PDB file of C-alpha atoms and ligand atoms in Angstrom:
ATOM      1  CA  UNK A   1       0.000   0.000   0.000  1.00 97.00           C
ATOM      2  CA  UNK A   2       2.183   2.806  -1.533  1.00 97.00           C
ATOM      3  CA  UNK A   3       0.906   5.337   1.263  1.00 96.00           C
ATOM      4  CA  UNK A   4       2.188   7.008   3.999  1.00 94.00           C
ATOM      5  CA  UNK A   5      -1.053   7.604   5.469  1.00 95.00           C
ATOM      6  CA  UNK A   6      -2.592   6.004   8.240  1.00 95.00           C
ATOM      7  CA  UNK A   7      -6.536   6.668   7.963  1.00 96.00           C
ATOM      8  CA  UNK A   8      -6.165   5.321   4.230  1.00 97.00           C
ATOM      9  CA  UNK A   9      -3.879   2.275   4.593  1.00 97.00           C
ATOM     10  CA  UNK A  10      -6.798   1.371   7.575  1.00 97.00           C
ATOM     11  CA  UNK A  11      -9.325   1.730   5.287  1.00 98.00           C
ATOM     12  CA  UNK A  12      -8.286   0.344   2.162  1.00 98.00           C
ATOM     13  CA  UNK A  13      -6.475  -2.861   3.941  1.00 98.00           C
ATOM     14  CA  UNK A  14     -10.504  -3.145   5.203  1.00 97.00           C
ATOM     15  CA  UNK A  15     -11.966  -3.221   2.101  1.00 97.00           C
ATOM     16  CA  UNK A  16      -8.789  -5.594   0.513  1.00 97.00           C
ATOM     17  CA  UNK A  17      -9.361  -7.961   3.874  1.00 96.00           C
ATOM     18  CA  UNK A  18     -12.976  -9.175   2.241  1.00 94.00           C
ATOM     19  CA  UNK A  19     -11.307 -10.170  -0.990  1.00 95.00           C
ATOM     20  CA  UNK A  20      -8.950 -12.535   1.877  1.00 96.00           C
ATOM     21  CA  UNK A  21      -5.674  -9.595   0.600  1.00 96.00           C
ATOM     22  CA  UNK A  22      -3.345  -8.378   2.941  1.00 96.00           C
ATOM     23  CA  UNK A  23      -1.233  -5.270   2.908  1.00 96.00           C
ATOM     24  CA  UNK A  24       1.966  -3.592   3.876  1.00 96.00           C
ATOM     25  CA  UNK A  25       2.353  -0.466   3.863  1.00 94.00           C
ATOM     26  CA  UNK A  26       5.124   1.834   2.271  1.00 94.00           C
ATOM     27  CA  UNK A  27       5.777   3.610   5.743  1.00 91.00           C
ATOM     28  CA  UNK A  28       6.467  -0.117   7.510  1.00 93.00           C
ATOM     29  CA  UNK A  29       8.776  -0.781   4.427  1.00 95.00           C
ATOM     30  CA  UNK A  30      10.341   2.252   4.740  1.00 95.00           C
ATOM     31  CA  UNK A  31      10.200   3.277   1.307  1.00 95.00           C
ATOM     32  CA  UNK A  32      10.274   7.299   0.822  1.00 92.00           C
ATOM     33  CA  UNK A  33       7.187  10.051   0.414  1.00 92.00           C
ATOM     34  CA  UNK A  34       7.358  11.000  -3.699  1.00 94.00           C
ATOM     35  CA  UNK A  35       6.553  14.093  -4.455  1.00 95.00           C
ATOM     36  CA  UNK A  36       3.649  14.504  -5.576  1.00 96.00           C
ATOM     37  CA  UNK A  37       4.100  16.705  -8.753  1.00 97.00           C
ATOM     38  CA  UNK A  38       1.152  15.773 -11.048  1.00 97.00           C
ATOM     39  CA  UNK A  39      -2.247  17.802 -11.177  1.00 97.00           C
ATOM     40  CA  UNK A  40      -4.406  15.382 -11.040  1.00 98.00           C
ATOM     41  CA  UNK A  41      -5.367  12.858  -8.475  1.00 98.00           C
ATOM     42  CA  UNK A  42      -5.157   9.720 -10.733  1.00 98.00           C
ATOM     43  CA  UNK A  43      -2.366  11.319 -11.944  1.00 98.00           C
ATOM     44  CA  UNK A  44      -0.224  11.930  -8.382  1.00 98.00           C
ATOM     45  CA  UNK A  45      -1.844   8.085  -7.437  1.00 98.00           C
ATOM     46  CA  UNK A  46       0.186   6.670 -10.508  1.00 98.00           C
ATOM     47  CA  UNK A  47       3.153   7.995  -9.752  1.00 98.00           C
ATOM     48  CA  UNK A  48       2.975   6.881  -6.154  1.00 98.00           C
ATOM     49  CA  UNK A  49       1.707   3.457  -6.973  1.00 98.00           C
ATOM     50  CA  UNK A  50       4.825   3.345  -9.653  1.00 98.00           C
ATOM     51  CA  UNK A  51       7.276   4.490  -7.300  1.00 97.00           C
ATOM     52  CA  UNK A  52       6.616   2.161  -4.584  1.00 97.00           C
ATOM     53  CA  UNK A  53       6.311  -1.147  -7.182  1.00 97.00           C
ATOM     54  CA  UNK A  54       9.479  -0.335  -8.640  1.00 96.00           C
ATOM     55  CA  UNK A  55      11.070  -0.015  -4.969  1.00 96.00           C
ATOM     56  CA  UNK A  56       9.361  -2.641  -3.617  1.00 96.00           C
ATOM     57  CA  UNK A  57       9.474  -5.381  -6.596  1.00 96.00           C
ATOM     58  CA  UNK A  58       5.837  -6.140  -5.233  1.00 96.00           C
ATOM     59  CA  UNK A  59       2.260  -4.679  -6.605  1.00 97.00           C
ATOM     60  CA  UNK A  60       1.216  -1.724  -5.234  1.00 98.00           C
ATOM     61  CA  UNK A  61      -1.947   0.371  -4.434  1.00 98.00           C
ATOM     62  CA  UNK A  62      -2.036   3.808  -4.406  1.00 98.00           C
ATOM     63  CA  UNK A  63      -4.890   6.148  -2.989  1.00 98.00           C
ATOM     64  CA  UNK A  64      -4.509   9.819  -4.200  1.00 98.00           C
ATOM     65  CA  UNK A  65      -7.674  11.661  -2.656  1.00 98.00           C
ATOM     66  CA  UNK A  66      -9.161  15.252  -1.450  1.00 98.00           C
ATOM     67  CA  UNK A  67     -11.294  17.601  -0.359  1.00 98.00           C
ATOM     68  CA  UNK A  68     -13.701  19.894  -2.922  1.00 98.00           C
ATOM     69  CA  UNK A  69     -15.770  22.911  -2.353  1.00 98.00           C
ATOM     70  CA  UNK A  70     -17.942  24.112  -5.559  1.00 98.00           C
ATOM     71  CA  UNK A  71     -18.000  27.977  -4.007  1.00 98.00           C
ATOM     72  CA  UNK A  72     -13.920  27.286  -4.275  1.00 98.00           C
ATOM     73  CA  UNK A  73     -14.004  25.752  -7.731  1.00 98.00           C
ATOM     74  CA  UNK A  74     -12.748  22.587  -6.741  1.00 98.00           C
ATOM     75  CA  UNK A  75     -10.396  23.529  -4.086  1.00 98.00           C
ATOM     76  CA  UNK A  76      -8.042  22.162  -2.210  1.00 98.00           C
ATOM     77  CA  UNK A  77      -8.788  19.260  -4.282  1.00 98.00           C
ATOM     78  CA  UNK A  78      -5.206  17.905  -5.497  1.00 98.00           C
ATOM     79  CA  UNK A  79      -3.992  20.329  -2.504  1.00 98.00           C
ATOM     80  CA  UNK A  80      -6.113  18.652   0.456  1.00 98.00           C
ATOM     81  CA  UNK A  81      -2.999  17.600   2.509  1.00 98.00           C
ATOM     82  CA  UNK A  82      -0.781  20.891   1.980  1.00 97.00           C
ATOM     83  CA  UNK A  83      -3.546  22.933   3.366  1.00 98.00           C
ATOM     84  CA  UNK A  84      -3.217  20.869   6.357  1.00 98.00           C
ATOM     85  CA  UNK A  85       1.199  21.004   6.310  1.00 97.00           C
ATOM     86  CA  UNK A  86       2.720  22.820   9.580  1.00 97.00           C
ATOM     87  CA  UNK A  87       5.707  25.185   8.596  1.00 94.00           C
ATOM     88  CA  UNK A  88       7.768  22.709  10.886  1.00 94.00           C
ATOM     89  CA  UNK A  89       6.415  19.525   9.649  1.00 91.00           C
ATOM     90  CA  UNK A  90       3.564  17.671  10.834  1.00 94.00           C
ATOM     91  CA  UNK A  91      -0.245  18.137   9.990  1.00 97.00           C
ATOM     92  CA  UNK A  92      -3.203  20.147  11.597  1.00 98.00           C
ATOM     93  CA  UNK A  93      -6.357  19.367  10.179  1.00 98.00           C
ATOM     94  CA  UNK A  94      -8.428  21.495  12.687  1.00 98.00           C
ATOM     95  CA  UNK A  95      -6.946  24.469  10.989  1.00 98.00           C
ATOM     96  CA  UNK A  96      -6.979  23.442   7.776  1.00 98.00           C
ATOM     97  CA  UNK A  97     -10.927  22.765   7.674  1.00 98.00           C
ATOM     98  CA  UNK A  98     -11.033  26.114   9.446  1.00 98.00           C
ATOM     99  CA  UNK A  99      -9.601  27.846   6.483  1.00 98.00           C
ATOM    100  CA  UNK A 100     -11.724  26.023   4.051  1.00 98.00           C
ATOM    101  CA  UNK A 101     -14.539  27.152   6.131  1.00 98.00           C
ATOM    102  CA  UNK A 102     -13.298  30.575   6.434  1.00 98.00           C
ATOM    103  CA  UNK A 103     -12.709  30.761   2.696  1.00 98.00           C
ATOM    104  CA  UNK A 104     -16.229  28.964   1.339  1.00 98.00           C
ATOM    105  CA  UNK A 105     -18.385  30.705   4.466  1.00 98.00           C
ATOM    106  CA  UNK A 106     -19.065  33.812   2.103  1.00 98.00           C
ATOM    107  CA  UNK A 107     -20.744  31.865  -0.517  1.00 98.00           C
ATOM    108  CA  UNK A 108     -24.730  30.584  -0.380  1.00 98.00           C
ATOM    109  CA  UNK A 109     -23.616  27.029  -2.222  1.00 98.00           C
ATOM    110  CA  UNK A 110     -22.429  24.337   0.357  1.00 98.00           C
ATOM    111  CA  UNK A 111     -21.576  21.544  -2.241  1.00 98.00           C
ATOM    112  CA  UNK A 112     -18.788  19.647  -1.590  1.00 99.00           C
ATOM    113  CA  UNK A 113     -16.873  16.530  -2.453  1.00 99.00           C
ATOM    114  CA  UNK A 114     -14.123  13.590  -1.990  1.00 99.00           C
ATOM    115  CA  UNK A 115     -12.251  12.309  -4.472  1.00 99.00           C
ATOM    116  CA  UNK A 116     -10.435   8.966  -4.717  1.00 98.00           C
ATOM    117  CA  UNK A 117      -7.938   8.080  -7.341  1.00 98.00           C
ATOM    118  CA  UNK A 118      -6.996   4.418  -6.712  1.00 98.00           C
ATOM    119  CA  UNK A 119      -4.135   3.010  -9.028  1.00 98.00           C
ATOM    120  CA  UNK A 120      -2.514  -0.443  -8.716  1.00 98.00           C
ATOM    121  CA  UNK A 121       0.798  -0.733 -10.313  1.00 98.00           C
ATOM    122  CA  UNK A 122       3.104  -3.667 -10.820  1.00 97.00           C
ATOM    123  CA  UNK A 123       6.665  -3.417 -10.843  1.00 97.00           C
ATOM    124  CA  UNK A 124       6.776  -3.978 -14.630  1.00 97.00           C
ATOM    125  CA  UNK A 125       4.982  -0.943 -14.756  1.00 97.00           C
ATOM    126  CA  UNK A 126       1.490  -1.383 -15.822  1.00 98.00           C
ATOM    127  CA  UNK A 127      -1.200   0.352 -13.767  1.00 98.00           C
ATOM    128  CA  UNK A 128      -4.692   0.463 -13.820  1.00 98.00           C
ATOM    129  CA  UNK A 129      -6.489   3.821 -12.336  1.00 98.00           C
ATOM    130  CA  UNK A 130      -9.790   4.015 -11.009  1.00 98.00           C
ATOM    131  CA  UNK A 131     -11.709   7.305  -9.723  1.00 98.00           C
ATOM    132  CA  UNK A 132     -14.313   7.720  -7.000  1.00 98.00           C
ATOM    133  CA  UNK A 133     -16.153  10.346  -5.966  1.00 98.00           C
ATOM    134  CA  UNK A 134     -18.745  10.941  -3.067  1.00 98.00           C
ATOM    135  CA  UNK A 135     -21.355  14.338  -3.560  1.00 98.00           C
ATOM    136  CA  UNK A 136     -22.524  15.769   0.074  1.00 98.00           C
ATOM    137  CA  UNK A 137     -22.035  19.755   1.779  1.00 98.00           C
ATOM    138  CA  UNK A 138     -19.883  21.133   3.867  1.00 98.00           C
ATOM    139  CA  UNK A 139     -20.616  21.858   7.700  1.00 98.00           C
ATOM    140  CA  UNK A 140     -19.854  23.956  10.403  1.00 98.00           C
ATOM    141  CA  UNK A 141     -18.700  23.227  13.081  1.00 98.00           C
ATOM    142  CA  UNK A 142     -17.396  20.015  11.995  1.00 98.00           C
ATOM    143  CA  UNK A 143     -18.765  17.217  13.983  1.00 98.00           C
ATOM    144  CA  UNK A 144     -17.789  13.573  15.272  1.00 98.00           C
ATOM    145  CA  UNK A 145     -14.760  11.585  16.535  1.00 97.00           C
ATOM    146  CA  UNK A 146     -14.219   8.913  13.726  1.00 97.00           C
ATOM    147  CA  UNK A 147     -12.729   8.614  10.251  1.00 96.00           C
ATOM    148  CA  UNK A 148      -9.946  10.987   9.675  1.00 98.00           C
ATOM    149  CA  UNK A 149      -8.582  13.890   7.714  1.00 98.00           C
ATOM    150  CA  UNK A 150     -11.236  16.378   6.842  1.00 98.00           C
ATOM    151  CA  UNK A 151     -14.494  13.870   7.939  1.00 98.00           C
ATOM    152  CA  UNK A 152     -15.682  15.816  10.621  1.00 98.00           C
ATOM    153  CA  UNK A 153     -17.031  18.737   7.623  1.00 98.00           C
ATOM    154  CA  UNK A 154     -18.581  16.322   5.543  1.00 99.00           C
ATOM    155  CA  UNK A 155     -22.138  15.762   5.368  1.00 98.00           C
ATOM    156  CA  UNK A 156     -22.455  12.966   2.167  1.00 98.00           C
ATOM    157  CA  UNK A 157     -25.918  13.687   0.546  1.00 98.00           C
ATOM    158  CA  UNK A 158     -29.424  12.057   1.860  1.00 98.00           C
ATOM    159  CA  UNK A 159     -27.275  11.871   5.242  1.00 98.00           C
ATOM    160  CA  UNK A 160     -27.655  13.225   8.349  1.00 98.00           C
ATOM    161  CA  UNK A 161     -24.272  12.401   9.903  1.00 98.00           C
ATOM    162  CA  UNK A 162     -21.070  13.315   8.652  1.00 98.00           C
ATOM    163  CA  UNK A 163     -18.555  11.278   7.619  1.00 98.00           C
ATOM    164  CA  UNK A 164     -16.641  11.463  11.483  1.00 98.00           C
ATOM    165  CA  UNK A 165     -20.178  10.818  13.236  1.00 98.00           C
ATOM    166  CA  UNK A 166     -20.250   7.492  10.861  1.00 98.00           C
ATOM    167  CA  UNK A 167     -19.289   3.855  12.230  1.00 97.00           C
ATOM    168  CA  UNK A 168     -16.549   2.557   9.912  1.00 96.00           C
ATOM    169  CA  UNK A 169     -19.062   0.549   7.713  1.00 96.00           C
ATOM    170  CA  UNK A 170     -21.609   3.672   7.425  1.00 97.00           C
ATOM    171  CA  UNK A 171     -18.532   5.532   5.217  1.00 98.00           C
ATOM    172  CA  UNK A 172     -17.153   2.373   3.629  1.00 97.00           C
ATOM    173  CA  UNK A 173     -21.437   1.975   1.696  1.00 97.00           C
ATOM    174  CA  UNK A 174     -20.938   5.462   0.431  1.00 98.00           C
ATOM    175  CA  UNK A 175     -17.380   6.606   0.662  1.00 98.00           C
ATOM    176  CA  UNK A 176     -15.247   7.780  -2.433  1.00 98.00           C
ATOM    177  CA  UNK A 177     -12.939   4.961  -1.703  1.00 98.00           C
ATOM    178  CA  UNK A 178     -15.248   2.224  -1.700  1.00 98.00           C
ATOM    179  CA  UNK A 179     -16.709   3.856  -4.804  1.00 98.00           C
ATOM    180  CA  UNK A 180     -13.049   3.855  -6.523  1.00 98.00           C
ATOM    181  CA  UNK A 181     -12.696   0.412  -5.110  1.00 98.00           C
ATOM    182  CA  UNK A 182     -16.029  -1.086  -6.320  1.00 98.00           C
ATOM    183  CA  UNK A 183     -14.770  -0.491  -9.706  1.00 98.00           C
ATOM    184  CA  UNK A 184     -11.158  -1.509  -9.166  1.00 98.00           C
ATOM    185  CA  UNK A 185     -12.952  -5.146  -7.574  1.00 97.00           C
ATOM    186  CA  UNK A 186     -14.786  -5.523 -10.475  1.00 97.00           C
ATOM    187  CA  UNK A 187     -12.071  -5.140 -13.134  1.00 96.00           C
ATOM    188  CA  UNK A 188      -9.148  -6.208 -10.609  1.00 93.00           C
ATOM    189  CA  UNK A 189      -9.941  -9.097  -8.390  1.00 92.00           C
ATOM    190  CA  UNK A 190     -12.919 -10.943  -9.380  1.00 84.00           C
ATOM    191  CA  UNK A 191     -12.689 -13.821 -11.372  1.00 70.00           C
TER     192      UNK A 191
HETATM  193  O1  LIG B 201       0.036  10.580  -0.150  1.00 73.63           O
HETATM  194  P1  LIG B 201      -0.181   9.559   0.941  1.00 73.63           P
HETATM  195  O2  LIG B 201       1.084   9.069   1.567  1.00 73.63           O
HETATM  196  O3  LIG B 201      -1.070   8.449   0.518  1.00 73.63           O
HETATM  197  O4  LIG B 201      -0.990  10.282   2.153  1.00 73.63           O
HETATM  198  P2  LIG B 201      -1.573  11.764   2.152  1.00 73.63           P
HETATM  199  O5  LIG B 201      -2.259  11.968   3.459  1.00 73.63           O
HETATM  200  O6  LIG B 201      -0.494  12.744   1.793  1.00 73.63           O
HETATM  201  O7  LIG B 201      -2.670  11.704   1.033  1.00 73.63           O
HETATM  202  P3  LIG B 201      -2.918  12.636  -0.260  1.00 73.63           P
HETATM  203  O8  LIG B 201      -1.659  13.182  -0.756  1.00 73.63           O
HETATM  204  O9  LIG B 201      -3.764  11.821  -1.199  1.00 73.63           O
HETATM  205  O10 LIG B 201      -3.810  13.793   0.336  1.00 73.63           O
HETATM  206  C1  LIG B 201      -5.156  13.506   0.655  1.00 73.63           C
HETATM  207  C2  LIG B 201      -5.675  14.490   1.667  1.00 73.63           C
HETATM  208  O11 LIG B 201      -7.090  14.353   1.728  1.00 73.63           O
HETATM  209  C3  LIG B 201      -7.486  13.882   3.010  1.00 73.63           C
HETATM  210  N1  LIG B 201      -8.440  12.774   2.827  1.00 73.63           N
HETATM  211  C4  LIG B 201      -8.353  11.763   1.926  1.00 73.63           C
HETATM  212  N2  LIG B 201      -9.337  10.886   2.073  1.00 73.63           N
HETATM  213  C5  LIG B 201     -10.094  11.339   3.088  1.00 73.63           C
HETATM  214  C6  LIG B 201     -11.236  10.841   3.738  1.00 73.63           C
HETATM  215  O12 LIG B 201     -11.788   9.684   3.394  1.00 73.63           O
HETATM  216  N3  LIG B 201     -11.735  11.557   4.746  1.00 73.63           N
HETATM  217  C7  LIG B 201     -11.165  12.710   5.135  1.00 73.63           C
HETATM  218  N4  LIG B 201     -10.060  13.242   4.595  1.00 73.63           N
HETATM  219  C8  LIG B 201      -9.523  12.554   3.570  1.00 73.63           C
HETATM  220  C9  LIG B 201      -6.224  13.349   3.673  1.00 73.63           C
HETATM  221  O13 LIG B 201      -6.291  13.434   5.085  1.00 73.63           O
HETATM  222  C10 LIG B 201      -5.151  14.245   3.072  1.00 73.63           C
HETATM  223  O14 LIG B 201      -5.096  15.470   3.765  1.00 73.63           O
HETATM  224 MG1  LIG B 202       0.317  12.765  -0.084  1.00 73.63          MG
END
C-alpha cells in the first residue's frame, strides 16, 4: 500500500481484507514520500503506486484523494494535505478545515466533495487507475470523533451524519474509496 497515510492504509487494507488480501504499507517498508508533482489525483496516485512497485518489486496500491468545495471551484482538491502542512512539519487538520470554512463561508452554495484516485501498479509498470467520488455539503462546526482527515465537515448527501459521526461501515457503503474500489474489484480481483 504505496501510502504514507494512516486513515487510508486502515481503510483500504478493510476493504482488501474481504477479498482474503493483505497489505503492507510503504511507511512499515520504509520506502520514501514522492513528491507529488502531477495535477491530477489519478495522476499523483500513478506515480505513487509506480514508485513504490518499482522499490518494492511487489504490486502496489495507491490512494490519491481530497477535499472539494464548488463555491472554491474545486479547491483544495489535489492540494487537500498541503492545506493541512505545519511550517515545521507535521499536519493540523483542525486548521486546515477552518480555512476552508473561512474561505467557502461567504458563498450561499455548500456543495462539496471527496475524491479517490486508486491506481494499482506492478513493478513492470502497468497500472490500472480508477476514480471515486462521493457528492454531500460542507458543515460547520465540523462534527464527530471517527474517520480521519477532513471527515468531521462532511455531510455525504441524503445523510444526516457526517462522515466522522459514521461507524466505519456507514462511510465504507458510500465513501469515495469504496466507490473507486467497487470499480477496481470488479475489473481487478474478481474472477
Ligand atoms: O500521499 P499519501 O502518503 O497516501 O498520504 P496523504 O495523506 O499525503 O494523502 P494525499 O496526498 O492523497 O492527500 C489527501 C488528503 O485528503 C485527506 N483525505 C483523503 N481521504 C479522506 C477521507 O476519506 N476523509 C477525510 N479526509 C480525507 C487526507 O487526510 C489528506 O489530507
Ligand atoms: Mg500525499
Amino acid at each position: 500500500m504505496a501510502s504514507h497515510n494512516a486513515g487510508k492504509v486502515a481503510e483500504n487494507a478493510a476493504l482488501l481484507a474481504e477479498y482474503g488480501i493483505g497489505i503492507v504499507s510503504a511507511k512499515e517498508l520504509g520506502l520514501p514520500v514522492p513528491e507529488e508533482t502531477e495535477t491530477s489525483f489519478l495522476g499523483n496516485a500513478t506515480l505513487k503506486a509506480l514508485a513504490a512497485a518499482r522499490a518494492s518489486r511487489l504490486v502496489a496500491l495507491a490512494d490519491d484523494s481530497g477535499f472539494s468545495v464548488a463555491a472554491l471551484d474545486g479547491a483544495p482538491g489535489v492540494h487537500t494535505a498541503d492545506w493541512a502542512e505545519l511550517p515545521g512539519g507535521g499536519r493540523d487538520y483542525a486548521a486546515a478545515m477552518a480555512k476552508v470554512r473561512d474561505l467557502a463561508a461567504p458563498h450561499a452554495d455548500r456543495t462539496a466533495w471527496f475524491t479517490c484516485a486508486l491506481v494499482l501498479a506492478w513493478p513492470d509498470g502497468h497500472v490500472e487507475g480508477f476514480e471515486g467520488r462521493a457528492m454531500g455539503e460542507w458543515v460547520w462546526p465540523p462534527r464527530g470523533p471517527g474517520g480521519f482527515g477532513y471527515d468531521p465537515m462532511f455531510q455525504p448527501a441524503g445523510q444526516a451524519l457526517t462522515f466522522a459521526e459514521m461507524d466505519k461501515a456507514g462511510k465504507h457503503a458510500i465513501s469515495h474509496r469504496a466507490n473507486a474500489f467497487r470499480m477496481l474489484a470488479e475489473a481487478c480481483l474478481k474472477g
